[in-house]
Amino acid sequence: MMRDSDPPWKPTFIVKPDGGCQGDVIYLVKDSSDIRLAGNLQSRPAMVQEYICKPLLIDKLKFDIRLYVLLKSLEPLEIYIAKDGLSRFCTEPYQEPTLKNLHQVFMHLTNYSLNIHSGNFIHSDNVNTGSKRTFSSILYRLSSKGVDVKKLWSDIISLVIKTVIALTPELKVYYQSDIPAGKPGPTCFQVGQEFLCR
């Protein structure tokens, strides 16, 4: 629909094949026909989404935010969110994706396991600098630019709650298949997926 209303507009897509980890198989494409088929005779399942071409930048670098959520109970629903998180930064100054720079992972992908191999990776003991920073340092930077960080934090909490509520029916099925009725509940927590905000 966007292409019909604006013929020169051509989105970029990010492809995340199933079973990959630490960014090793993530790639960008400008055309859906460029999505690589992996595996034997069948294509490897993948999540494909439109890539945000105009992200918020700090120090001219793309970054993501990892927030940590604890789902203590499904009935009653009990959710906790850590007051701080982690931000991972790319190590090359960001430029909008073009056919020439689609493969520059240090510019487009924030994965620590990739960027640690960049000559520009910055190890830092300071939470406000470097290629890995605290989420609170990002909030401080945004606040200094006039962003209402209390509203931002409230919106994030709302998003977390709505996401967990949407997943609750499926989580209950998994829970009940692992822990049948009448059996004692878990005595520990499993570390699972994080919310990634890019």
C-alpha angles and dihedrals in degrees: 000000000000091000090052092052094042111023096191091053110105119172126219118227130205115216120205110184118211116260096026122125138190093018095290096133103027116116142164128238135185094200127042090225087067093066104120121231113224133184129044115305097330127070116252112247112249141177111236121189137163111272115234101240097186104046126169107268132203117197087355089295131119114236141176134213126228116198124186121225127184117205100199099174140005096199104062094018107239120178129177126187124198114242091228136035142173133276121202120200133207113238100222124066109262124254125174111266117272131168087261098054103031091105097050097109094179088063101041109028123063097197111137091214089061101038094048086073093056118104086227096058109126120209108201138176088202115091090213099057140041136054093297119046139164120266088234089061088055090050090051091052091048092048090053087056092054100262114149096238093180089060091043091052090047090051091050092051090048090051092050092050094047091047093051091046090051090051097043098094092053092042090053090055091052092045094050092048091052098040113032120209114281094027120111115264126245122295095202141034128249118225106229139158122337129216107256115201115191 
